[in-house]
Amino acid sequence: MKIEGLHMYGFGKFYDKTISLGSPFHVIRGENEAGKSTIRSFIQMVLFGFPTKKEKALRYEPKQGGRHGGNVSVQLENGTRAVIERTAGKKAAGEVTVYTENGERYGEEWLHAVLGNIDRGMFKGIFCFGLEGLSEIQRLKGEELNQYIYEAGMTGTKYAAQIEKKLNGQMEVLYKAKGQKPAINKKLKELQQQRIHLREWEAQFERYDRLIQEMEETAGNLEEVKKKKQNLYIDKEYQQRKQTMERFYQEKENIEHRLQALAPYEDISLEWEQEFKDWDEKYKEAKQQEEEREITLKQMENKHKGAANTWFLLSNKDRFYSLKEKLPLYKKYLEDYESLRFQLAQKNHSLKEKQERLGESYEKELSLCVTSLAAEEELYQLTAKAKRMQERIRLLEEQCQQQRDKISHLQNELERMMEKQRAEEKRIQKEESESKRNKNQRKSWNQPVFMLQLSAIIFMTLGIWESTTGHWLIGLIMFGAGVSAGILWYLQNQQKKRYTGNMGASNSRSTTDLDTLQRLDASIREVEWQLERETNMYESLERKEEQESENWKMLLSDFEQWAETCHFPSIPSLLTAETFFASVKEWKELQNNILHLKKEKEAAAMGAHTIKQETKQLGGQLGVTGEDPAAVIPMLGEMMEKEEKQNSEWNQEAEIWIAARDQKTYFTKIKEQAEEIIAQLLKKTETDTAISFYRAIAQKKEYIEWGKKYEWLMNQLQSHLYPGESINAWMEEVRKEGPSPSQEMAKIEEALHQAVSEEEDLQNKLAELKQERRHIEEGGTYEQDLQQYEEMKQDLQQDAHRWMVLKAASAILREAKSVYEKERQPDVIQTASRHFSYITQGHYSRLFAPLGKETFIVEDQFGIWFSPEELSRGTAEQLYLSLRLALADNYSHSEPFPFILDDPFVNFDAERQNLAFDLVERASANRQILYFTCGNLPKAVVHSSTFSELEAEM
């Protein structure tokens, strides 16, 4: 698995933060408080979930509010790319959604399948660590350090030893061989003492046991008598119920016989009775009203026979009232016409002004311009994009100028430092040449000094020899020559010592000069690295600026395409296109308003003309001259009022006659409908008269009453049934021949009297036995002691069960460690040995773990063995790192997880730090490395890694 990018929606101090991590060896560098630990926690929480409240760990809820969580883009070993998103939701661990590159969407089960059986603890123990583990090494001593490193090589964590220690401690609290204080030891002793006490009591209770046996026999006999009495009560109840069922049976037979006689009236509805009454009353009332209306019609026909009216004005009554209603509309048409004419003049003036501003030559082109919402939205997007692009270009230009200033400053600094380096080198070369000359001079001194020493010894020896043999003059001369040679040797030796002091000072100056040159060289390399980085950044900014220029050209091409599609004329600038578009849109809207106002003006003129023509036509037919509707229509109204008054007298009588005729027709229909419905009701009841109809209704009511009685009887029968019984079964039982229930109940009463007497005798006997037992029990505390003994035994069993559970857990843990030592540990140790030997440059050649012993042994190049507590703290940290790398290499999983390191090498010396980096860089060939740091890295790592810089937010 390779992590290609992070997007933190809201996580701790980060809000909408994106980081690209696609390279095999990626360094994330930032000062303290920049958020390196927050990014590590973000990766762990997206993969394994937010911590629950029980875990008491930071959840990194966003400080600025908003959505809590984010996503991690990964590439799997098989080439599949996916985005794993986890956000806070209903679940404590968060809601997981996985988006693959082919557009599919999955849930948390996909993530579990990829991660396999690895959890957060194992991931932190093997693949994600920093100074925490190394700082803990600094606090541990002796066996604690040994145990810690052993656990790191076994599982990557220290929890196995803690669990085993906790299990052993809990077991010793419960039980310990030959112990006195553990709980089980104490309870076993107390239980044994209580058992001895109970045996003393049991020796006195033989008579008590016989009494108990007799009480049990008596109680058994009493129970049998009670069961016998209970069975007799059951039999008595059964005979009582049977007697009741006989009465129900007889009543049921009577009701069923009556219902069978009334069965022909079952289908008659009682609602028919009220319906028959209602329609009979309607029939009688309608018949009476029909006769009264017939008399009224004949009287009116005789009174107004031959009356009629044929006025011409009344025939045009509707036309007149229509014109009268249109009179306000006519006035409104005239007013609208004048108002619209004034508005048109104003609009035409405004249109002329806008046309002059836009250019009169554009009039035909402007009418073709598309000003729809879609075109406006597209233009808005283009102009907004142009503004953003202009701002980005301006920012890029400023950044390029800043980078040029930085590069210029760094170049000047580099030239100054290189000039200083050359001056130092010349000075040192000059001092070295002088040192060489002095050295050659000293070599030339060595031979004369030696000859003077030799001459002094020889001449003084010969002088002494000659003086002792008798040639004292020759001896004195030779001895004087020897003394002279000795004096010359002494003077030469003093000069040599002064020279040697000067040489020592020269050597000291050479060491200081060498350190100065090394510092200058390191500073020059640092400035060169910074210059290279700033130059690369400047080149990147130039490429971005060129890309933005190309994007600007493409945007202008898109704008020209938009103008061509929407039929817009040439626009001077894309940034002013919105203003031009708004002006064109206003021009077109004004033009449309003018056309609309013209149509409304024509419509108002046409409406007024139509009303005027209708008024003229109606006035000419009625003899009224004039063309103004406001004058003609009132004259026609006076004529209409006179005509209607004359005609109203005749119409009143006509309305009365028509109403009487309509009422007669209505009541005739009601009478016929009533006759038809009454006939249908008689047919339904199979009767032919009202008397027989009401008789059939009475029979139906009697049938319903008997049905209710039958239903009540069946409910009573059902209430007397027990679960599992049925009415038919009881009826069959009642119909059987045999002794009556009264005879059976007499026999049962006699047997009950005998059982009650026997029960009283047994109860009296049992009371006497209980009294005798109580007398024995009151003499001691056996029952309390026995109860206490049982409670103590149960308490002991619970502790023993707990101890067995802890023992089994400890055995399982030891078995797991044994399997690890036999199967997994050899590969881990072999890999760790290679890593440890590489970091220490072969000083330690081998690492092994003795079987059955929870420790590691380190062997150096001379074959000497060391335990971890005998190593220096730095070497122990390097051993810890080697074991972590070996665990990761030997972890069996289909996906190689990334290795996340948080500055674990800061306590290493420079040489071993470079070797550790080299080892991690080799590991990046098989898995991704994410390295968090707040300082600088070796140059080799710098050139082979990709960097992300974090700025601290204080």
Coordinates of N, CA and C in Angstrom, one line a residue, residues 339-506:
S339 N -52.1 57.2 -22.2 CA -51.0 56.9 -21.4 C -49.9 56.1 -22.1
L340 N -50.3 55.1 -23.0 CA -49.4 54.3 -23.7 C -48.7 55.2 -24.8
R341 N -49.4 56.1 -25.3 CA -48.8 57.0 -26.3 C -47.6 57.8 -25.7
F342 N -47.9 58.3 -24.4 CA -46.8 59.1 -23.7 C -45.6 58.2 -23.3
Q343 N -45.9 56.9 -22.9 CA -44.8 56.0 -22.5 C -44.0 55.6 -23.7
L344 N -44.6 55.4 -24.9 CA -43.9 55.1 -26.1 C -42.9 56.2 -26.5
A345 N -43.3 57.5 -26.3 CA -42.5 58.6 -26.6 C -41.2 58.5 -25.7
Q346 N -41.4 58.3 -24.4 CA -40.3 58.2 -23.5 C -39.4 57.0 -23.8
K347 N -40.0 55.9 -24.1 CA -39.1 54.7 -24.4 C -38.3 54.9 -25.6
N348 N -38.9 55.5 -26.7 CA -38.2 55.7 -27.9 C -37.0 56.7 -27.7
H349 N -37.2 57.7 -26.8 CA -36.1 58.6 -26.5 C -35.0 57.8 -25.8
S350 N -35.3 57.0 -24.8 CA -34.3 56.2 -24.1 C -33.6 55.2 -25.0
L351 N -34.3 54.6 -25.9 CA -33.7 53.7 -26.9 C -32.7 54.4 -27.8
K352 N -33.1 55.6 -28.2 CA -32.2 56.3 -29.0 C -30.9 56.7 -28.3
E353 N -31.0 57.1 -27.0 CA -29.8 57.4 -26.2 C -28.9 56.1 -26.1
K354 N -29.5 55.0 -25.7 CA -28.7 53.7 -25.6 C -28.0 53.3 -26.9
Q355 N -28.8 53.5 -28.0 CA -28.2 53.2 -29.3 C -27.0 54.0 -29.6
E356 N -27.1 55.3 -29.2 CA -25.9 56.2 -29.5 C -24.7 55.7 -28.7
R357 N -24.9 55.3 -27.4 CA -23.8 54.8 -26.5 C -23.2 53.5 -27.1
L358 N -24.0 52.6 -27.5 CA -23.5 51.3 -28.0 C -23.0 51.4 -29.4
G359 N -23.4 52.4 -30.2 CA -23.0 52.6 -31.6 C -24.1 52.3 -32.5
E360 N -24.4 53.3 -33.3 CA -25.6 53.1 -34.2 C -25.3 52.0 -35.3
S361 N -24.0 51.8 -35.6 CA -23.7 50.8 -36.6 C -24.0 49.3 -36.1
Y362 N -24.1 49.2 -34.7 CA -24.3 47.9 -34.2 C -25.8 47.5 -34.1
E363 N -26.7 48.3 -34.5 CA -28.1 48.0 -34.3 C -28.6 46.7 -34.8
K364 N -28.2 46.4 -36.0 CA -28.6 45.1 -36.6 C -27.9 43.9 -35.9
E365 N -26.6 44.1 -35.5 CA -25.9 43.0 -34.8 C -26.4 42.8 -33.4
L366 N -26.8 43.9 -32.7 CA -27.2 43.8 -31.3 C -28.6 43.1 -31.3
S367 N -29.4 43.2 -32.2 CA -30.7 42.5 -32.2 C -30.5 41.0 -32.3
L368 N -29.3 40.6 -32.9 CA -29.1 39.1 -33.0 C -28.4 38.5 -31.7
C369 N -27.9 39.4 -30.8 CA -27.2 38.9 -29.7 C -28.1 38.1 -28.8
V370 N -27.5 37.0 -28.3 CA -28.2 36.1 -27.3 C -27.9 36.5 -25.9
T371 N -29.0 36.9 -25.2 CA -28.8 37.4 -23.8 C -29.6 36.5 -22.8
S372 N -29.6 35.2 -23.1 CA -30.3 34.3 -22.2 C -29.6 34.1 -20.9
L373 N -30.2 33.4 -19.9 CA -29.6 33.2 -18.6 C -28.4 32.3 -18.8
A374 N -28.5 31.3 -19.7 CA -27.4 30.4 -19.9 C -26.2 31.1 -20.5
A375 N -26.4 32.0 -21.5 CA -25.3 32.8 -22.0 C -24.7 33.7 -21.0
E376 N -25.6 34.3 -20.1 CA -25.1 35.2 -19.1 C -24.3 34.5 -18.0
E377 N -24.7 33.3 -17.7 CA -24.0 32.4 -16.7 C -22.7 32.0 -17.2
E378 N -22.6 31.6 -18.5 CA -21.4 31.2 -19.2 C -20.4 32.4 -19.2
L379 N -20.9 33.6 -19.5 CA -20.0 34.8 -19.5 C -19.5 35.1 -18.1
Y380 N -20.4 35.0 -17.1 CA -20.0 35.2 -15.8 C -18.9 34.3 -15.3
Q381 N -19.0 33.0 -15.7 CA -18.0 32.0 -15.4 C -16.6 32.4 -16.0
L382 N -16.7 32.8 -17.3 CA -15.5 33.2 -18.1 C -14.8 34.4 -17.4
T383 N -15.6 35.4 -17.1 CA -15.0 36.7 -16.5 C -14.5 36.4 -15.1
A384 N -15.3 35.6 -14.3 CA -14.8 35.2 -13.0 C -13.4 34.4 -13.1
K385 N -13.4 33.5 -14.0 CA -12.2 32.7 -14.2 C -11.0 33.7 -14.7
A386 N -11.4 34.7 -15.5 CA -10.3 35.6 -16.0 C -9.8 36.4 -14.8
K387 N -10.7 36.9 -13.9 CA -10.2 37.7 -12.8 C -9.3 36.8 -11.9
R388 N -9.8 35.6 -11.6 CA -8.9 34.7 -10.8 C -7.6 34.4 -11.4
M389 N -7.6 34.2 -12.8 CA -6.4 34.0 -13.5 C -5.4 35.2 -13.5
Q390 N -6.0 36.4 -13.6 CA -5.2 37.6 -13.6 C -4.5 37.7 -12.2
E391 N -5.3 37.4 -11.2 CA -4.8 37.5 -9.8 C -3.6 36.5 -9.6
R392 N -3.8 35.2 -10.1 CA -2.8 34.2 -10.0 C -1.5 34.7 -10.8
I393 N -1.7 35.2 -12.0 CA -0.5 35.7 -12.7 C 0.2 36.8 -12.0
R394 N -0.6 37.7 -11.3 CA 0.1 38.8 -10.6 C 0.9 38.2 -9.4
L395 N 0.2 37.2 -8.7 CA 0.9 36.6 -7.5 C 2.2 35.8 -8.0
L396 N 2.0 35.1 -9.1 CA 3.2 34.4 -9.6 C 4.3 35.3 -10.0
E397 N 4.0 36.5 -10.6 CA 5.0 37.4 -10.9 C 5.7 38.0 -9.7
E398 N 4.9 38.2 -8.6 CA 5.5 38.7 -7.4 C 6.4 37.6 -6.8
Q399 N 5.9 36.3 -6.8 CA 6.7 35.2 -6.2 C 8.0 35.0 -7.0
C400 N 7.9 35.2 -8.4 CA 9.1 35.0 -9.2 C 10.1 36.1 -8.8
Q401 N 9.6 37.3 -8.6 CA 10.6 38.4 -8.3 C 11.2 38.2 -6.9
Q402 N 10.4 37.6 -6.0 CA 10.9 37.3 -4.6 C 12.0 36.2 -4.7
Q403 N 11.7 35.2 -5.6 CA 12.7 34.1 -5.7 C 14.0 34.6 -6.4
R404 N 13.8 35.5 -7.4 CA 15.0 36.1 -8.0 C 15.9 36.8 -7.0
D405 N 15.2 37.6 -6.1 CA 15.9 38.3 -5.0 C 16.6 37.3 -4.1
K406 N 15.9 36.2 -3.7 CA 16.5 35.2 -2.9 C 17.7 34.6 -3.5
I407 N 17.6 34.2 -4.8 CA 18.7 33.5 -5.5 C 19.9 34.5 -5.6
S408 N 19.6 35.8 -5.9 CA 20.7 36.7 -6.0 C 21.4 36.9 -4.7
H409 N 20.6 36.9 -3.6 CA 21.2 37.0 -2.2 C 22.1 35.8 -1.9
L410 N 21.5 34.6 -2.3 CA 22.3 33.3 -2.0 C 23.5 33.3 -2.8
Q411 N 23.5 33.7 -4.1 CA 24.7 33.7 -5.0 C 25.7 34.6 -4.4
N412 N 25.3 35.8 -3.9 CA 26.3 36.7 -3.3 C 26.9 36.1 -2.1
E413 N 26.0 35.5 -1.3 CA 26.5 34.8 0.0 C 27.5 33.7 -0.4
L414 N 27.1 32.9 -1.4 CA 28.0 31.8 -1.8 C 29.4 32.3 -2.3
E415 N 29.4 33.4 -3.1 CA 30.6 33.9 -3.6 C 31.5 34.5 -2.4
R416 N 30.8 35.1 -1.5 CA 31.5 35.7 -0.3 C 32.2 34.5 0.5
M417 N 31.4 33.5 0.7 CA 31.9 32.3 1.5 C 33.1 31.6 0.7
M418 N 32.9 31.4 -0.6 CA 33.9 30.8 -1.4 C 35.2 31.6 -1.4
E419 N 35.1 33.0 -1.5 CA 36.2 33.8 -1.4 C 37.0 33.7 -0.1
K420 N 36.1 33.6 1.0 CA 36.7 33.4 2.3 C 37.4 32.1 2.4
Q421 N 36.8 31.1 1.8 CA 37.4 29.7 1.8 C 38.8 29.7 1.1
R422 N 38.8 30.4 -0.1 CA 40.1 30.5 -0.8 C 41.1 31.2 -0.1
A423 N 40.7 32.3 0.7 CA 41.7 33.0 1.5 C 42.3 32.2 2.6
E424 N 41.4 31.4 3.2 CA 41.8 30.5 4.3 C 42.8 29.4 3.8
E425 N 42.4 28.9 2.6 CA 43.2 27.8 2.0 C 44.6 28.4 1.7
K426 N 44.7 29.6 1.1 CA 46.0 30.2 0.8 C 46.8 30.4 2.1
R427 N 46.2 30.9 3.2 CA 46.9 31.2 4.4 C 47.4 29.8 5.0
I428 N 46.6 28.8 5.0 CA 47.0 27.5 5.5 C 48.1 26.9 4.7
Q429 N 48.0 27.1 3.3 CA 49.1 26.5 2.5 C 50.4 27.2 2.8
K430 N 50.3 28.6 3.1 CA 51.6 29.3 3.4 C 52.1 28.8 4.7
E431 N 51.3 28.6 5.7 CA 51.8 28.1 7.0 C 52.3 26.7 6.9
E432 N 51.7 25.9 6.0 CA 52.2 24.5 5.9 C 53.6 24.5 5.2
S433 N 53.8 25.4 4.3 CA 55.1 25.5 3.6 C 56.2 25.9 4.6
E434 N 55.8 26.8 5.5 CA 56.8 27.2 6.5 C 57.1 26.1 7.5
S435 N 56.0 25.3 7.8 CA 56.2 24.2 8.7 C 57.1 23.1 8.1
K436 N 56.9 22.9 6.7 CA 57.8 21.9 6.1 C 59.3 22.3 6.1
R437 N 59.5 23.7 5.9 CA 60.9 24.1 6.0 C 61.5 23.9 7.4
N438 N 60.7 24.2 8.4 CA 61.2 24.0 9.8 C 61.4 22.5 10.0
K439 N 60.6 21.7 9.5 CA 60.7 20.2 9.7 C 62.0 19.7 9.0
N440 N 62.3 20.2 7.8 CA 63.5 19.8 7.1 C 64.8 20.3 7.9
Q441 N 64.6 21.5 8.5 CA 65.7 22.0 9.3 C 65.9 21.1 10.5
R442 N 64.9 20.7 11.1 CA 65.0 19.8 12.3 C 65.7 18.5 11.9
K443 N 65.3 18.0 10.8 CA 66.0 16.7 10.3 C 67.5 16.9 10.2
S444 N 67.8 18.2 9.7 CA 69.3 18.4 9.5 C 70.0 18.5 10.8
W445 N 69.2 18.9 11.9 CA 69.7 19.0 13.2 C 69.9 17.7 13.9
N446 N 69.2 16.7 13.5 CA 69.2 15.4 14.2 C 70.6 14.7 14.2
Q447 N 71.2 14.8 13.0 CA 72.5 14.1 12.9 C 73.6 14.8 13.6
P448 N 73.8 16.1 13.6 CA 74.9 16.8 14.5 C 74.7 16.5 15.9
V449 N 73.4 16.6 16.4 CA 73.2 16.3 17.8 C 73.6 14.9 18.2
F450 N 73.3 14.0 17.4 CA 73.7 12.6 17.7 C 75.3 12.5 17.7
M451 N 76.0 13.1 16.7 CA 77.4 13.1 16.7 C 78.0 13.8 17.9
L452 N 77.5 14.9 18.4 CA 78.0 15.5 19.6 C 77.8 14.6 20.8
Q453 N 76.7 14.0 20.9 CA 76.5 13.0 22.0 C 77.5 11.9 22.0
L454 N 77.7 11.4 20.8 CA 78.7 10.3 20.7 C 80.1 10.7 21.0
S455 N 80.5 11.9 20.5 CA 81.8 12.5 20.7 C 82.1 12.7 22.1
A456 N 81.1 13.3 22.9 CA 81.2 13.7 24.3 C 81.5 12.4 25.1
I457 N 80.7 11.3 24.7 CA 80.9 10.1 25.5 C 82.3 9.5 25.2
I458 N 82.6 9.4 23.9 CA 83.9 8.8 23.5 C 85.1 9.5 24.2
F459 N 85.1 10.9 24.0 CA 86.3 11.7 24.5 C 86.4 11.7 26.0
M460 N 85.2 11.7 26.6 CA 85.3 11.7 28.1 C 85.7 10.3 28.6
T461 N 85.3 9.3 27.9 CA 85.7 7.9 28.3 C 87.2 7.7 28.1
L462 N 87.7 8.2 26.9 CA 89.1 8.1 26.6 C 90.0 8.9 27.6
G463 N 89.5 10.2 27.9 CA 90.2 11.0 28.8 C 90.4 10.4 30.2
I464 N 89.3 9.8 30.7 CA 89.3 9.1 32.0 C 90.3 7.9 31.9
W465 N 90.2 7.2 30.7 CA 91.1 6.1 30.6 C 92.5 6.4 30.5
E466 N 92.9 7.5 29.8 CA 94.2 7.9 29.7 C 94.8 8.5 31.0
S467 N 93.9 9.2 31.8 CA 94.3 9.7 33.1 C 94.6 8.6 34.0
T468 N 93.9 7.5 34.0 CA 94.1 6.4 34.9 C 95.3 5.6 34.5
T469 N 95.6 5.6 33.2 CA 96.8 4.8 32.8 C 98.1 5.5 32.9
G470 N 98.1 6.8 33.1 CA 99.3 7.6 33.3 C 99.6 8.7 32.3
H471 N 98.9 8.7 31.2 CA 99.0 9.8 30.2 C 98.0 10.9 30.6
W472 N 98.3 11.5 31.7 CA 97.3 12.5 32.3 C 97.1 13.7 31.4
L473 N 98.2 14.2 30.6 CA 98.0 15.3 29.7 C 97.1 15.0 28.5
I474 N 97.3 13.8 27.9 CA 96.5 13.4 26.8 C 95.1 13.2 27.3
G475 N 95.0 12.6 28.6 CA 93.7 12.4 29.2 C 93.0 13.7 29.4
L476 N 93.7 14.7 30.0 CA 93.1 16.0 30.2 C 92.6 16.6 29.0
I477 N 93.4 16.5 27.9 CA 92.9 17.1 26.6 C 91.7 16.4 26.1
M478 N 91.7 15.1 26.1 CA 90.6 14.3 25.6 C 89.3 14.6 26.5
F479 N 89.5 14.7 27.8 CA 88.4 14.9 28.7 C 87.8 16.3 28.4
G480 N 88.8 17.3 28.2 CA 88.3 18.7 27.8 C 87.5 18.7 26.5
A481 N 88.0 17.9 25.6 CA 87.2 17.8 24.3 C 85.9 17.2 24.5
G482 N 85.8 16.2 25.4 CA 84.5 15.6 25.7 C 83.6 16.5 26.4
V483 N 84.1 17.4 27.4 CA 83.3 18.4 28.0 C 82.8 19.4 27.0
S484 N 83.7 19.8 26.1 CA 83.3 20.8 25.1 C 82.1 20.2 24.2
A485 N 82.3 19.0 23.8 CA 81.2 18.4 23.0 C 79.9 18.3 23.8
G486 N 80.0 18.0 25.1 CA 78.8 17.9 26.0 C 78.1 19.3 26.1
I487 N 79.0 20.4 26.2 CA 78.4 21.7 26.3 C 77.7 22.0 25.0
L488 N 78.3 21.7 23.9 CA 77.7 22.0 22.6 C 76.3 21.2 22.4
W489 N 76.4 19.9 22.9 CA 75.1 19.1 22.9 C 74.0 19.7 23.7
Y490 N 74.4 20.3 24.9 CA 73.4 20.9 25.7 C 72.8 22.1 25.1
L491 N 73.6 23.0 24.5 CA 73.1 24.2 23.8 C 72.2 23.8 22.6
Q492 N 72.6 22.8 21.9 CA 71.8 22.3 20.7 C 70.5 21.7 21.2
N493 N 70.5 21.0 22.3 CA 69.2 20.4 22.9 C 68.2 21.5 23.3
Q494 N 68.7 22.6 23.9 CA 67.8 23.7 24.3 C 67.2 24.3 23.1
Q495 N 68.0 24.5 22.1 CA 67.4 25.1 20.8 C 66.3 24.2 20.2
K496 N 66.6 22.9 20.3 CA 65.6 21.9 19.8 C 64.3 21.9 20.5
K497 N 64.4 22.1 21.9 CA 63.1 22.2 22.7 C 62.3 23.4 22.3
R498 N 63.0 24.5 22.1 CA 62.3 25.7 21.6 C 61.6 25.5 20.3
Y499 N 62.3 24.8 19.4 CA 61.7 24.5 18.1 C 60.5 23.6 18.2
T500 N 60.7 22.6 19.1 CA 59.6 21.6 19.3 C 58.3 22.3 19.8
G501 N 58.5 23.3 20.8 CA 57.3 24.1 21.3 C 56.7 24.8 20.1
N502 N 57.5 25.4 19.3 CA 56.9 26.1 18.1 C 56.1 25.2 17.2
M503 N 56.7 24.0 17.0 CA 56.0 23.0 16.2 C 54.7 22.6 16.8
G504 N 54.7 22.4 18.1 CA 53.4 22.1 18.8 C 52.3 23.1 18.6
A505 N 52.8 24.4 18.7 CA 51.8 25.5 18.5 C 51.3 25.5 17.1
S506 N 52.3 25.1 16.2 CA 51.9 25.1 14.8 C 50.9 24.0 14.5

